[in-house]
CSV table of C-alpha atoms and ligand atoms in Angstrom, one decimal:
chain,number,residue,atom,x,y,z
A,163,UNK,CA,0.0,0.0,0.0
A,164,UNK,CA,2.9,2.4,0.8
A,165,UNK,CA,4.2,2.0,-2.8
A,166,UNK,CA,0.7,2.8,-4.2
A,167,UNK,CA,0.4,5.8,-1.8
A,168,UNK,CA,3.8,7.1,-2.8
A,169,UNK,CA,3.0,6.7,-6.5
A,170,UNK,CA,-0.3,8.5,-6.1
A,171,UNK,CA,1.2,11.5,-4.2
A,172,UNK,CA,0.2,14.1,-6.8
A,173,UNK,CA,-3.4,13.0,-7.0
A,174,UNK,CA,-3.5,12.6,-3.2
A,175,UNK,CA,-2.2,16.1,-2.6
A,176,UNK,CA,-4.6,17.5,-5.1
A,177,UNK,CA,-7.8,15.6,-4.2
A,178,UNK,CA,-7.3,14.9,-0.6
A,179,UNK,CA,-6.3,18.5,0.2
A,180,UNK,CA,-9.3,20.0,-1.5
A,181,UNK,CA,-11.7,17.6,-0.2
A,182,UNK,CA,-10.4,17.9,3.4
A,183,UNK,CA,-10.7,21.7,3.1
A,184,UNK,CA,-14.2,21.4,1.9
A,185,UNK,CA,-15.2,19.1,4.6
A,186,UNK,CA,-13.5,21.0,7.4
A,187,UNK,CA,-15.0,24.3,6.4
A,188,UNK,CA,-18.5,23.0,5.7
A,189,UNK,CA,-21.0,23.8,8.4
A,190,UNK,CA,-24.2,22.9,6.7
A,191,UNK,CA,-24.6,20.3,3.9
A,192,UNK,CA,-26.4,22.3,1.2
A,193,UNK,CA,-26.4,22.8,-2.5
A,194,UNK,CA,-23.3,24.9,-2.2
A,195,UNK,CA,-21.4,22.1,-0.6
A,196,UNK,CA,-22.4,19.7,-3.4
A,197,UNK,CA,-21.5,22.3,-6.0
A,198,UNK,CA,-18.0,22.6,-4.5
A,199,UNK,CA,-17.6,18.8,-4.3
A,200,UNK,CA,-18.7,18.5,-7.9
A,201,UNK,CA,-16.1,21.0,-9.0
A,202,UNK,CA,-13.3,19.2,-7.1
A,203,UNK,CA,-14.2,15.9,-8.6
A,204,UNK,CA,-14.4,17.2,-12.1
A,205,UNK,CA,-11.1,19.0,-11.8
A,206,UNK,CA,-9.5,15.7,-10.7
A,207,UNK,CA,-10.8,14.2,-14.0
A,208,UNK,CA,-13.3,11.9,-12.4
A,209,UNK,CA,-15.6,12.8,-15.3
A,210,UNK,CA,-19.0,14.4,-15.4
A,211,UNK,CA,-21.1,11.2,-15.4
A,212,UNK,CA,-19.2,9.6,-12.6
A,213,UNK,CA,-19.3,12.8,-10.6
A,214,UNK,CA,-23.1,13.1,-11.0
A,215,UNK,CA,-23.5,9.5,-9.9
A,216,UNK,CA,-21.4,10.1,-6.8
A,217,UNK,CA,-23.3,13.3,-5.9
A,218,UNK,CA,-26.7,11.8,-6.4
A,219,UNK,CA,-25.7,8.7,-4.5
A,220,UNK,CA,-24.5,10.8,-1.6
A,221,UNK,CA,-27.7,12.9,-1.6
A,222,UNK,CA,-29.8,9.8,-1.7
A,223,UNK,CA,-28.0,8.4,1.3
A,224,UNK,CA,-28.2,11.6,3.3
A,225,UNK,CA,-32.0,11.8,2.6
A,226,UNK,CA,-32.3,8.3,4.2
A,227,UNK,CA,-29.9,8.8,7.1
A,228,UNK,CA,-30.2,12.5,7.8
A,229,UNK,CA,-26.6,12.9,9.0
A,230,UNK,CA,-24.8,16.2,9.1
A,231,UNK,CA,-21.5,15.1,10.6
A,232,UNK,CA,-18.9,15.7,7.9
A,233,UNK,CA,-16.7,12.8,8.9
A,234,UNK,CA,-19.5,10.4,8.3
A,235,UNK,CA,-20.4,12.1,5.0
A,236,UNK,CA,-16.7,11.7,4.0
A,237,UNK,CA,-16.9,8.0,4.6
A,238,UNK,CA,-20.1,7.9,2.5
A,239,UNK,CA,-18.2,9.5,-0.3
A,240,UNK,CA,-15.6,6.8,-0.1
A,241,UNK,CA,-18.4,4.2,-0.1
A,242,UNK,CA,-19.8,5.7,-3.3
A,243,UNK,CA,-16.4,5.5,-5.0
A,244,UNK,CA,-15.9,2.0,-3.8
A,245,UNK,CA,-19.4,0.9,-5.0
A,246,UNK,CA,-18.6,2.0,-8.5
A,247,UNK,CA,-15.1,0.4,-8.7
A,248,UNK,CA,-16.2,-2.8,-7.1
A,249,UNK,CA,-19.2,-3.2,-9.4
A,250,UNK,CA,-16.7,-3.8,-12.2
A,251,UNK,CA,-14.1,-5.6,-10.2
A,252,UNK,CA,-16.2,-8.3,-8.5
A,253,UNK,CA,-14.5,-11.2,-10.2
A,254,UNK,CA,-11.0,-9.9,-10.0
A,255,UNK,CA,-8.6,-12.7,-9.2
A,256,UNK,CA,-7.2,-12.3,-5.6
A,257,UNK,CA,-3.7,-13.1,-6.9
A,258,UNK,CA,-3.2,-10.8,-9.9
A,259,UNK,CA,-0.3,-12.8,-11.3
A,260,UNK,CA,-2.1,-16.1,-11.1
A,261,UNK,CA,-2.3,-18.2,-14.2
A,262,UNK,CA,-5.7,-19.9,-14.9
A,263,UNK,CA,-5.8,-23.6,-14.1
A,264,UNK,CA,-4.7,-25.8,-17.0
A,265,UNK,CA,-3.8,-22.9,-19.3
A,266,UNK,CA,-0.3,-23.3,-20.7
A,267,UNK,CA,1.1,-21.2,-22.1
A,268,UNK,CA,-1.1,-18.3,-20.8
A,269,UNK,CA,-1.1,-15.9,-23.7
A,270,UNK,CA,-1.6,-12.2,-23.1
A,271,UNK,CA,-1.8,-9.7,-25.9
A,272,UNK,CA,-0.8,-6.2,-25.0
A,273,UNK,CA,-2.4,-3.4,-27.0
A,274,UNK,CA,-2.3,0.4,-26.8
A,275,UNK,CA,-1.3,3.6,-28.5
A,276,UNK,CA,2.4,4.5,-28.9
A,277,UNK,CA,3.8,6.4,-25.9
A,278,UNK,CA,1.4,5.1,-23.3
A,279,UNK,CA,4.0,2.9,-21.7
A,280,UNK,CA,3.3,-0.4,-23.5
A,281,UNK,CA,7.0,-1.5,-23.8
A,282,UNK,CA,7.8,-0.6,-20.2
A,283,UNK,CA,4.6,-2.4,-18.9
A,284,UNK,CA,5.6,-5.6,-20.8
A,285,UNK,CA,9.0,-5.5,-19.2
A,286,UNK,CA,7.4,-5.0,-15.8
A,287,UNK,CA,4.9,-7.9,-16.4
A,288,UNK,CA,7.7,-10.2,-17.6
A,289,UNK,CA,9.7,-9.4,-14.5
A,290,UNK,CA,6.8,-10.1,-12.2
A,291,UNK,CA,5.9,-13.4,-13.7
A,292,UNK,CA,9.5,-14.4,-13.8
A,293,UNK,CA,10.0,-13.5,-10.2
A,294,UNK,CA,7.1,-15.9,-9.4
A,295,UNK,CA,9.0,-18.7,-11.0
A,296,UNK,CA,7.2,-18.7,-14.4
A,297,UNK,CA,8.9,-19.2,-17.7
A,298,UNK,CA,8.1,-16.1,-19.8
A,299,UNK,CA,8.5,-15.4,-23.5
A,300,UNK,CA,7.9,-12.1,-25.2
A,301,UNK,CA,6.8,-11.8,-28.8
A,302,UNK,CA,7.8,-8.5,-30.5
A,303,UNK,CA,4.8,-8.2,-32.9
A,304,UNK,CA,5.3,-4.4,-33.2
A,305,UNK,CA,7.4,-4.7,-36.3
A,306,UNK,CA,6.6,-1.1,-37.3
A,307,UNK,CA,8.9,0.8,-34.9
A,308,UNK,CA,12.5,-0.3,-34.9
A,309,UNK,CA,13.2,1.7,-31.7
A,310,UNK,CA,10.3,-0.1,-30.0
A,311,UNK,CA,12.0,-3.4,-30.6
A,312,UNK,CA,15.3,-2.3,-29.2
A,313,UNK,CA,13.6,-1.0,-26.1
A,314,UNK,CA,11.7,-4.2,-25.7
A,315,UNK,CA,14.9,-6.2,-26.0
A,316,UNK,CA,16.4,-4.1,-23.3
A,317,UNK,CA,13.4,-4.8,-21.0
A,318,UNK,CA,13.5,-8.5,-21.8
A,319,UNK,CA,17.1,-8.6,-20.8
A,320,UNK,CA,16.4,-6.6,-17.6
A,321,UNK,CA,13.6,-9.0,-16.7
A,322,UNK,CA,15.8,-12.0,-17.7
A,323,UNK,CA,13.3,-13.5,-20.2
A,324,UNK,CA,13.6,-14.5,-23.9
A,325,UNK,CA,12.1,-12.6,-26.8
A,326,UNK,CA,11.1,-13.6,-30.3
A,327,UNK,CA,11.8,-10.9,-33.0
A,328,UNK,CA,12.0,-10.5,-36.7
A,329,UNK,CA,13.4,-7.7,-38.9
A,330,UNK,CA,11.6,-4.4,-39.1
A,331,UNK,CA,8.6,-4.5,-41.4
A,332,UNK,CA,8.1,-8.3,-40.9
A,333,UNK,CA,4.5,-9.5,-40.8
A,334,UNK,CA,3.3,-9.0,-37.2
A,335,UNK,CA,1.1,-12.1,-37.5
A,336,UNK,CA,4.1,-14.2,-38.4
A,337,UNK,CA,6.0,-13.0,-35.3
A,338,UNK,CA,3.0,-13.9,-33.1
A,339,UNK,CA,2.7,-17.3,-34.8
A,340,UNK,CA,6.4,-18.0,-34.3
A,341,UNK,CA,6.2,-16.9,-30.7
A,342,UNK,CA,3.4,-19.3,-29.8
A,343,UNK,CA,5.0,-22.2,-31.7
A,344,UNK,CA,8.2,-21.6,-29.8
A,345,UNK,CA,6.3,-21.2,-26.5
A,346,UNK,CA,4.8,-24.7,-27.0
A,347,UNK,CA,8.1,-26.2,-27.9
A,348,UNK,CA,9.9,-24.6,-24.9
A,349,UNK,CA,7.3,-25.3,-22.2
A,350,UNK,CA,6.7,-21.6,-21.6
A,351,UNK,CA,4.1,-20.6,-18.9
A,352,UNK,CA,3.4,-17.0,-20.0
A,353,UNK,CA,3.5,-15.4,-23.4
A,354,UNK,CA,3.4,-11.6,-23.7
A,355,UNK,CA,2.7,-10.4,-27.2
A,356,UNK,CA,3.6,-6.7,-27.9
A,357,UNK,CA,1.7,-5.1,-30.7
A,358,UNK,CA,1.9,-1.9,-32.7
A,359,UNK,CA,0.2,1.3,-31.5
A,360,UNK,CA,0.5,3.8,-34.3
A,361,UNK,CA,-2.5,6.0,-34.1
A,362,UNK,CA,-2.4,7.9,-37.4
A,363,UNK,CA,-3.5,4.8,-39.3
A,364,UNK,CA,-6.2,3.7,-36.9
A,365,UNK,CA,-8.1,1.4,-39.3
A,366,UNK,CA,-5.0,-0.4,-40.5
A,367,UNK,CA,-3.9,-0.9,-36.9
A,368,UNK,CA,-7.2,-2.4,-35.8
A,369,UNK,CA,-7.2,-4.8,-38.8
A,370,UNK,CA,-3.6,-5.7,-38.0
A,371,UNK,CA,-4.6,-6.5,-34.4
A,372,UNK,CA,-7.5,-8.6,-35.5
A,373,UNK,CA,-5.2,-10.5,-37.8
A,374,UNK,CA,-2.6,-11.1,-35.1
A,375,UNK,CA,-5.4,-12.6,-33.0
A,376,UNK,CA,-6.6,-14.9,-35.7
A,377,UNK,CA,-3.1,-16.1,-36.6
A,378,UNK,CA,-2.4,-16.9,-32.9
A,379,UNK,CA,-5.6,-19.1,-32.9
A,380,UNK,CA,-4.1,-21.3,-35.6
A,381,UNK,CA,-1.5,-22.3,-33.0
A,382,UNK,CA,-3.6,-22.2,-29.8
A,383,UNK,CA,-7.3,-22.1,-30.5
A,384,UNK,CA,-8.4,-20.1,-27.4
A,385,UNK,CA,-5.4,-17.7,-27.6
A,386,UNK,CA,-5.1,-14.9,-26.6
A,387,UNK,CA,-6.5,-15.7,-23.1
A,388,UNK,CA,-6.3,-12.0,-22.2
A,389,UNK,CA,-6.1,-8.8,-24.1
A,390,UNK,CA,-4.8,-6.0,-21.9
A,391,UNK,CA,-5.1,-2.4,-23.0
A,392,UNK,CA,-2.5,0.0,-21.7
A,393,UNK,CA,-3.8,3.5,-21.1
A,394,UNK,CA,-1.8,6.6,-20.0
A,395,UNK,CA,-3.5,8.4,-17.0
A,396,UNK,CA,-2.0,11.7,-18.0
A,397,UNK,CA,-4.0,11.8,-21.2
A,398,UNK,CA,-7.3,12.1,-19.3
A,399,UNK,CA,-10.4,11.8,-21.4
A,400,UNK,CA,-8.4,10.9,-24.5
A,401,UNK,CA,-7.6,7.6,-22.9
A,402,UNK,CA,-11.4,6.8,-22.9
A,403,UNK,CA,-11.6,7.5,-26.6
A,404,UNK,CA,-8.7,5.3,-27.4
A,405,UNK,CA,-10.1,2.5,-25.3
A,406,UNK,CA,-13.3,2.6,-27.3
A,407,UNK,CA,-11.4,1.9,-30.6
A,408,UNK,CA,-9.5,-1.0,-29.1
A,409,UNK,CA,-12.5,-2.5,-27.3
A,410,UNK,CA,-14.5,-2.6,-30.5
A,411,UNK,CA,-11.7,-4.1,-32.6
A,412,UNK,CA,-10.1,-6.7,-30.3
A,413,UNK,CA,-12.3,-7.2,-27.2
A,414,UNK,CA,-10.2,-5.9,-24.3
A,415,UNK,CA,-10.4,-8.0,-21.1
A,416,UNK,CA,-8.4,-5.8,-18.8
A,417,UNK,CA,-6.8,-2.4,-18.4
A,418,UNK,CA,-3.4,-1.3,-17.3
A,419,UNK,CA,-3.4,2.4,-16.3
A,420,UNK,CA,0.2,3.8,-16.4
A,421,UNK,CA,1.8,7.1,-15.2
A,422,UNK,CA,-0.5,7.6,-12.3
A,423,UNK,CA,2.6,8.9,-10.5
A,424,UNK,CA,2.9,11.6,-13.1
A,425,UNK,CA,-0.5,13.2,-12.7
A,426,UNK,CA,-2.6,15.0,-10.1
A,427,UNK,CA,-5.7,13.8,-12.0
A,428,UNK,CA,-5.6,10.2,-11.0
A,429,UNK,CA,-9.4,10.5,-10.7
A,430,UNK,CA,-9.5,9.7,-14.4
A,431,UNK,CA,-9.3,6.0,-13.3
A,432,UNK,CA,-12.8,6.2,-12.0
A,433,UNK,CA,-14.1,7.8,-15.2
A,434,UNK,CA,-12.4,5.1,-17.3
A,435,UNK,CA,-13.8,2.2,-15.2
A,436,UNK,CA,-17.2,3.8,-15.1
A,437,UNK,CA,-17.2,4.4,-18.8
A,438,UNK,CA,-15.8,1.1,-20.1
A,439,UNK,CA,-16.9,-1.3,-17.4
A,440,UNK,CA,-13.6,-3.2,-17.9
A,441,UNK,CA,-11.6,-4.1,-14.8
A,442,UNK,CA,-8.2,-2.5,-14.2
A,443,UNK,CA,-5.6,-5.2,-13.7
A,444,UNK,CA,-2.6,-3.2,-12.8
A,445,UNK,CA,-1.5,0.4,-12.4
A,446,UNK,CA,1.9,1.9,-13.3
A,447,UNK,CA,3.3,4.2,-10.6
A,448,UNK,CA,6.8,4.8,-12.0
A,449,UNK,CA,9.4,4.0,-14.6
A,450,UNK,CA,11.2,1.2,-12.7
A,451,UNK,CA,10.8,-2.5,-13.2
A,452,UNK,CA,8.9,-3.0,-9.9
A,453,UNK,CA,6.6,0.0,-10.4
A,454,UNK,CA,3.7,-2.1,-11.6
A,455,UNK,CA,1.1,-2.6,-8.9
A,456,UNK,CA,-1.9,-5.0,-8.9
A,457,UNK,CA,-5.0,-2.9,-8.8
A,458,UNK,CA,-7.2,-3.2,-5.7
A,459,UNK,CA,-10.2,-0.8,-5.7
A,460,UNK,CA,-10.4,-0.1,-2.0
A,461,UNK,CA,-6.6,0.2,-1.6
A,462,UNK,CA,-6.7,2.7,-4.5
A,463,UNK,CA,-9.4,4.8,-2.8
A,464,UNK,CA,-7.6,4.7,0.5
A,465,UNK,CA,-4.3,5.7,-1.2
A,466,UNK,CA,-5.8,8.9,-2.5
A,467,UNK,CA,-8.2,9.7,0.3
A,468,UNK,CA,-6.7,8.7,3.5
B,7,LIG,P1,5.3,2.7,-25.6
B,7,LIG,O1,5.5,3.7,-26.7
B,7,LIG,O2,3.8,2.6,-25.3
B,7,LIG,O3,5.9,1.4,-25.7
B,7,LIG,O4,5.8,3.5,-24.3
B,7,LIG,P2,7.2,3.2,-23.5
B,7,LIG,O5,7.1,2.0,-22.7
B,7,LIG,O6,8.3,3.4,-24.3
B,7,LIG,O7,7.0,4.4,-22.4
B,7,LIG,C1,7.0,5.8,-22.8
B,7,LIG,C2,7.5,6.6,-21.6
B,7,LIG,O8,6.7,6.5,-20.5
B,7,LIG,C3,8.9,6.2,-21.1
B,7,LIG,O9,9.7,7.3,-20.9
B,7,LIG,C4,8.6,5.4,-19.8
B,7,LIG,O10,9.6,5.4,-18.9
B,7,LIG,C5,7.4,6.1,-19.3
B,7,LIG,N1,6.5,5.3,-18.4
B,7,LIG,C6,5.9,4.2,-18.7
B,7,LIG,N2,5.2,3.8,-17.6
B,7,LIG,C7,5.3,4.7,-16.7
B,7,LIG,C8,4.7,4.9,-15.4
B,7,LIG,O11,4.0,4.1,-14.8
B,7,LIG,N3,5.1,6.1,-14.7
B,7,LIG,C9,6.0,7.0,-15.3
B,7,LIG,N4,6.2,8.1,-14.6
B,7,LIG,N5,6.5,6.9,-16.5
B,7,LIG,C10,6.2,5.8,-17.2
């Protein structure tokens, strides 16, 4: 929890300070109080819909319980946030790096727009699985960016795992195909497939991702077992727009929200979850190899509001 708290310092300072001020200066809970609360939440990128839900949930509860003690109301606010996150995270595996029974190799396809932290996240994931005694193989199916491949190679080395690559411009599907074949032959536990994320050719990219998926299924019929979308928290509402494209094209099963340490607007995580109804698997709270944290809804709320 300390690591998460530290990573969320900017958001915490922003949100907690303003909310504490509001609650400590409030004498009567009236429309003015709610207007102020609304403004604070929207400024933290919580999103208009989500903010409205929170405020109306709070009002509803206060109508029933007629409480004017601000400490209790503050705990109601946390309950509202918790309700929304937990409604999407009910089936979250208690051990985030667990591999489903009988699945070998466990194939995870990683998607996302360039710059969001995809390469770094793959390195962090590889490191985490490897540290838990798993054999990991990375497939470099972003054959579009030569620099991305070099970076990925560095991360693979850092994590101490192997990587399957081909020359720049090679068919991404072929790389994914080779990676899965190789994973079967080498008794690999976890396969991480990197993919391209060039946004300026959106349609082509989505077709490419669909094709990679199809080609993988020629080797392992139910692969990929997971498709995780990496989103950059510092891009705010843009992240939601990106997520819509990827969700429609490849059926995203989980989110990884990066750079939460780099923003005071970590509230965007609520907006993303509320909008997409896709569980957050991990959060990125730094550039280091162990700066990937499993996402726990209530720990997240505590980290920014306690
Ligand atoms: P890609 O283009 O999506 O593969 O992005 P990269 O993995 O190359 O990351 C882009 C930049 O974001 C790099 O400078 C990373 O160090 C940085 N980055 C990635 N994840 C995080 C994070 O959780 N926190 C911070 N502060 N920086 C991150």
